[in-house]
């Protein structure tokens, strides 16, 4: 039976496919209709027809302006039908230039005709299959203006199709600006306006909201235009405010809240604007509640995390809205990756700044055990989100000492970071490590045993600045008030060469943290002497490099602080006294116009000449020779340095 | 002077606010029948603990402490007073609550009120919530059974328990806390400064009162029961619930067999058309849908004729036609006859009923200007003359209306009415009354003239007599006062050549009224009849009835109820009972028995049934009734 139908298909298709090439228009139409009917609803037939190489002929029939309009229409509809097939079918169609041909068709055919509608439907189907052939639609202003005109004036189907296509197409800053210039905002406003009933129909509103969100994403200029675009007596934000209300379909409310969120984050609406505070925020909090379908909750949580990411007042507000935290804790238990990820991200945003909220997240909702277990989730996006959440929560000193310790959070984290993770995960994870390695953190010791030092040292060799920064930062934290063996281990592992490399880093923050690490390494007197006995030349060289180089003042300040620390060491200070270069620099810095550099230089000098120590007199004399006293007198005369006068330099 | 002026201004604006508040609450809770279940509008001066003081129209609550016992605020020197203040409010014994004047009606569907914390006082131990009648007031809301509260000091919610659950943020001076009760789901939520905090309680019992409790000196809170705009967008939630209820109704699953909507709807439409006598439409519909029409076409047409007469205000003719077509109907149903007669009286005042002043009615009808017997003056003699005209006019009008009147039948009808409707001693007057139907021959007009010219002294109509007598005098003295105004409208009266015949026609009305009164005496006394009669008679007390407090009766739309009653009676004929009619006249379709369905069309029965169900839901505490918007559902 199966055999027979296949045979018949091929048999029958052969005949009408031949007809497609007939010079007789009526025969071509008949063949097209037969072809169209045969491929509708059957992926197998679509594949078969495409394999037979009919597509170029169809495109030709569609594009030839000399042909009967009916032929062109039927050909376009058939292409549209083929574009609804499998991803492979669509890929083949795109390869054969379907997308470009359709775009060309749209350039010429008058708006409002059936041909335009069929062409748009086909192009939409093509665009909905990732990867969309973005390049087929150039950012040509005439074309875009024409498309937005269709979005305003076309038939209902054409409007929805064109906006859908544009929403997929609008993926970057250039596209956003081009669409904005072509008047897409006005078209969107028209599509969001009320229909005869109280709300625009779902099919019309959803693509428009999608396009608006994509256009406003991180684009302050477009957001500002959207803010002022009106349809009838309502501006776009006012239309959105209508759509976020509770009686609207959930996807529409979510889409509208998303647009308001993006407009806010692009800087066009302030965080205390009513449309954010009473429009987007409560809507998203409501969409996170248990009554909502999972996919809505997932997207709402993710959007809310973006909304509240930076603003503390919005975080506080969200935290009390509609039991949001319970809702999120519940979403964490949802099976889908999107939901878990959204919930973790949202928790991360909520806890970003406010200690109270962090405490509530952890204490009332027992989130930590979920984070720990999801950090082992096979899905990378979930692992990433869980670590993000952990990072946000790790900003709490109290939590570091309690919950983090109770759950031995560092274990899965270390495991994750050692397990060759992606850059993003590594960035967030190492940021978390920085917090976990703070001196008051009880996780510090066990992490050292797990090879944290080696891992961090490796991080400092990464090409990504953020990773280098996190690595060196974590090392700095680790070295703070650490035991000598830890310090030795860091120095040993990092190596002086790497340290010099870091001092020459393109990122000033990395240099700052490297010097900070040196300072922390050279803290208490015994440690200073011990380390200097081993690395004196390298350290002194590093300091000189910085002091001589063209670094910003705060970097040089760090270098002077290191000198100060060295000057505190029993034997170590001799390394300074022996280095005339350094001493001369010190005198120079005492006269430096930058007061914080003067201050730091003063700190070094006072350490060197402290009289209770052995050999102080000799050092005083040496410094006096170099003109320190003169520099100090000048300093004393300066009004703005008054706070520096109170020191023991003249105490003799 | 200016001061006084401005003073008045504020007074006015206050009054304005007052009337606005009424509207605001009505707008928020349109389905609440405040006669049955009043809305809470202020705190109760009685239902409160003595430590609570009220002010500002009983909307502000402050903690004043007791007159005796531990909470009493003593007269002490300043420092001692501070010490007392410090100690006071330390224990639960110092807590005090106040309830609103009324419980929350279920028909609100979603109820909401807001409380602004004017001052947190010493410690801010404030509770906002709900409690049932009789719950101890020496407590904060939430501590006892059937009591629910959200407390400002710790942000906890208390659900009939001394220990709270973590719920929301704390609240203090300047915050606005809202409390919403969803009477569909029986849940309660709070808001803080317009932000929804989430559901606090589920499974609430019915009939809870808004309640606040205070515990330490200096605590002051203001309530807003809806008189002022809320901070929280409650409208949004109302819309949601409306949409939800609508969806629930739309998607209600029907058992097999009853789910054949098409069939049911066709039947509904068809019966509706038949019921109201839209004969040709019904036939056309029947042809298109294959719905059988149960009633004879001729019978529908007859009812249509009667209805047309009633709707055009020609009640006398309608009565006449009814008697002819459905002999015995009105005799059996005195209440219906009384209703018709009452309406006839009103139409006489209106000037539309043909027998009052046939010609002018026609004149008025053709001119499109309302005219009245009262404003028209017509001499008895001229009246007869006019009737002759009226006859001609009527025929013209009837031609349009397709009203075939035949003399023979009509006269039989007259006889029938005489015997049945009129009491023995008033038979004479009755017959004259009957005469008021449009005469079809000159002889009849003459008879009318004779009976009409006989005048009876006013008697036996307490309450109405005096005013009517006064009116009579007035008309006798200056009968042409109104005529001047409406003279243009009654060209034919002018043609009759006599402009001061008001007396006769008014007297005829009075005579008619006396009959009506006598008739009402014989009916079972009930308030509805009495008030209907009084309303009708009251029309005579005004020089311009249209512009009077009882003028609403003259509106043509009032004919519809009468028309419907008559139509129903014809359809139901003998099956209707007195009480049913009474209810029906009052607009209450409370009957449930299927047996009498003929007298009301299924679609109306369905609507009425739904209305009654909504009322019952409201009484049974089912809040969803607030969101089943019947008119909106029917419009769709």
mmCIF file of N, CA and C in Angstrom, chain A residues 555-592:
data_model
loop_
_atom_site.group_PDB
_atom_site.id
_atom_site.type_symbol
_atom_site.label_atom_id
_atom_site.label_comp_id
_atom_site.label_asym_id
_atom_site.label_seq_id
_atom_site.Cartn_x
_atom_site.Cartn_y
_atom_site.Cartn_z
ATOM 1 N N UNK A 555 47.996 53.913 41.274
ATOM 2 C CA UNK A 555 48.892 52.763 41.120
ATOM 3 C C UNK A 555 50.228 53.057 41.811
ATOM 4 N N UNK A 556 50.721 54.267 41.572
ATOM 5 C CA UNK A 556 51.998 54.632 42.186
ATOM 6 C C UNK A 556 51.873 54.659 43.706
ATOM 7 N N UNK A 557 50.702 55.077 44.160
ATOM 8 C CA UNK A 557 50.455 55.106 45.598
ATOM 9 C C UNK A 557 50.627 53.705 46.184
ATOM 10 N N UNK A 558 50.052 52.721 45.445
ATOM 11 C CA UNK A 558 50.190 51.339 45.901
ATOM 12 C C UNK A 558 51.669 50.943 45.996
ATOM 13 N N UNK A 559 52.425 51.346 44.980
ATOM 14 C CA UNK A 559 53.850 50.997 44.974
ATOM 15 C C UNK A 559 54.554 51.606 46.180
ATOM 16 N N UNK A 560 54.224 52.872 46.490
ATOM 17 C CA UNK A 560 54.823 53.518 47.657
ATOM 18 C C UNK A 560 54.429 52.805 48.942
ATOM 19 N N UNK A 561 53.182 52.337 48.974
ATOM 20 C CA UNK A 561 52.727 51.607 50.150
ATOM 21 C C UNK A 561 53.560 50.336 50.339
ATOM 22 N N UNK A 562 53.876 49.709 49.215
ATOM 23 C CA UNK A 562 54.713 48.512 49.315
ATOM 24 C C UNK A 562 56.063 48.893 49.928
ATOM 25 N N UNK A 563 56.600 49.996 49.442
ATOM 26 C CA UNK A 563 57.872 50.466 50.017
ATOM 27 C C UNK A 563 57.725 50.692 51.511
ATOM 28 N N UNK A 564 56.622 51.294 51.882
ATOM 29 C CA UNK A 564 56.346 51.535 53.303
ATOM 30 C C UNK A 564 56.379 50.237 54.079
ATOM 31 N N UNK A 565 55.729 49.221 53.518
ATOM 32 C CA UNK A 565 55.711 47.927 54.189
ATOM 33 C C UNK A 565 57.132 47.364 54.320
ATOM 34 N N UNK A 566 57.866 47.496 53.235
ATOM 35 C CA UNK A 566 59.239 46.987 53.284
ATOM 36 C C UNK A 566 60.031 47.733 54.343
ATOM 37 N N UNK A 567 59.778 49.030 54.418
ATOM 38 C CA UNK A 567 60.485 49.858 55.387
ATOM 39 C C UNK A 567 60.184 49.469 56.816
ATOM 40 N N UNK A 568 59.125 48.725 56.970
ATOM 41 C CA UNK A 568 58.756 48.280 58.312
ATOM 42 C C UNK A 568 59.527 47.022 58.712
ATOM 43 N N UNK A 569 60.078 46.344 57.769
ATOM 44 C CA UNK A 569 60.786 45.097 58.061
ATOM 45 C C UNK A 569 62.149 45.359 58.700
ATOM 46 N N UNK A 570 62.524 44.470 59.592
ATOM 47 C CA UNK A 570 63.768 44.625 60.349
ATOM 48 C C UNK A 570 64.973 44.743 59.415
ATOM 49 N N UNK A 571 65.115 43.700 58.578
ATOM 50 C CA UNK A 571 66.253 43.705 57.670
ATOM 51 C C UNK A 571 65.851 44.239 56.302
ATOM 52 N N UNK A 572 64.624 44.094 56.039
ATOM 53 C CA UNK A 572 64.150 44.442 54.693
ATOM 54 C C UNK A 572 64.407 45.895 54.360
ATOM 55 N N UNK A 573 64.310 46.774 55.404
ATOM 56 C CA UNK A 573 64.452 48.196 55.106
ATOM 57 C C UNK A 573 65.841 48.542 54.575
ATOM 58 N N UNK A 574 66.789 47.638 54.888
ATOM 59 C CA UNK A 574 68.129 47.880 54.361
ATOM 60 C C UNK A 574 68.141 47.833 52.832
ATOM 61 N N UNK A 575 67.213 47.046 52.275
ATOM 62 C CA UNK A 575 67.147 46.978 50.807
ATOM 63 C C UNK A 575 66.781 48.322 50.223
ATOM 64 N N UNK A 576 65.990 49.072 50.964
ATOM 65 C CA UNK A 576 65.643 50.403 50.478
ATOM 66 C C UNK A 576 66.836 51.338 50.646
ATOM 67 N N UNK A 577 67.396 51.289 51.886
ATOM 68 C CA UNK A 577 68.473 52.213 52.187
ATOM 69 C C UNK A 577 69.646 52.014 51.227
ATOM 70 N N UNK A 578 69.761 50.749 50.763
ATOM 71 C CA UNK A 578 70.879 50.452 49.895
ATOM 72 C C UNK A 578 70.613 50.916 48.464
ATOM 73 N N UNK A 579 69.440 51.229 48.160
ATOM 74 C CA UNK A 579 69.062 51.551 46.789
ATOM 75 C C UNK A 579 68.857 53.057 46.649
ATOM 76 N N UNK A 580 69.841 53.728 46.182
ATOM 77 C CA UNK A 580 69.790 55.183 46.126
ATOM 78 C C UNK A 580 68.699 55.667 45.176
ATOM 79 N N UNK A 581 68.542 54.905 44.132
ATOM 80 C CA UNK A 581 67.491 55.203 43.151
ATOM 81 C C UNK A 581 66.150 55.397 43.823
ATOM 82 N N UNK A 582 65.834 54.405 44.635
ATOM 83 C CA UNK A 582 64.540 54.422 45.324
ATOM 84 C C UNK A 582 64.475 55.607 46.267
ATOM 85 N N UNK A 583 65.557 55.838 46.982
ATOM 86 C CA UNK A 583 65.548 56.931 47.948
ATOM 87 C C UNK A 583 65.323 58.278 47.268
ATOM 88 N N UNK A 584 65.974 58.469 46.134
ATOM 89 C CA UNK A 584 65.788 59.735 45.419
ATOM 90 C C UNK A 584 64.336 59.892 44.953
ATOM 91 N N UNK A 585 63.798 58.810 44.489
ATOM 92 C CA UNK A 585 62.381 58.842 44.064
ATOM 93 C C UNK A 585 61.499 59.241 45.235
ATOM 94 N N UNK A 586 61.871 58.693 46.378
ATOM 95 C CA UNK A 586 61.068 58.968 47.576
ATOM 96 C C UNK A 586 61.059 60.466 47.847
ATOM 97 N N UNK A 587 62.220 61.062 47.765
ATOM 98 C CA UNK A 587 62.308 62.502 48.004
ATOM 99 C C UNK A 587 61.497 63.267 46.961
ATOM 100 N N UNK A 588 61.588 62.805 45.732
ATOM 101 C CA UNK A 588 60.798 63.459 44.673
ATOM 102 C C UNK A 588 59.310 63.423 45.001
ATOM 103 N N UNK A 589 58.872 62.241 45.437
ATOM 104 C CA UNK A 589 57.435 62.089 45.708
ATOM 105 C C UNK A 589 56.986 62.911 46.904
ATOM 106 N N UNK A 590 57.927 63.195 47.821
ATOM 107 C CA UNK A 590 57.552 64.057 48.949
ATOM 108 C C UNK A 590 57.162 65.444 48.458
ATOM 109 N N UNK A 591 57.680 65.800 47.289
ATOM 110 C CA UNK A 591 57.366 67.116 46.746
ATOM 111 C C UNK A 591 56.343 67.019 45.608
ATOM 112 N N UNK A 592 55.761 65.849 45.486
ATOM 113 C CA UNK A 592 54.812 65.647 44.368
ATOM 114 C C UNK A 592 53.536 66.460 44.565
#
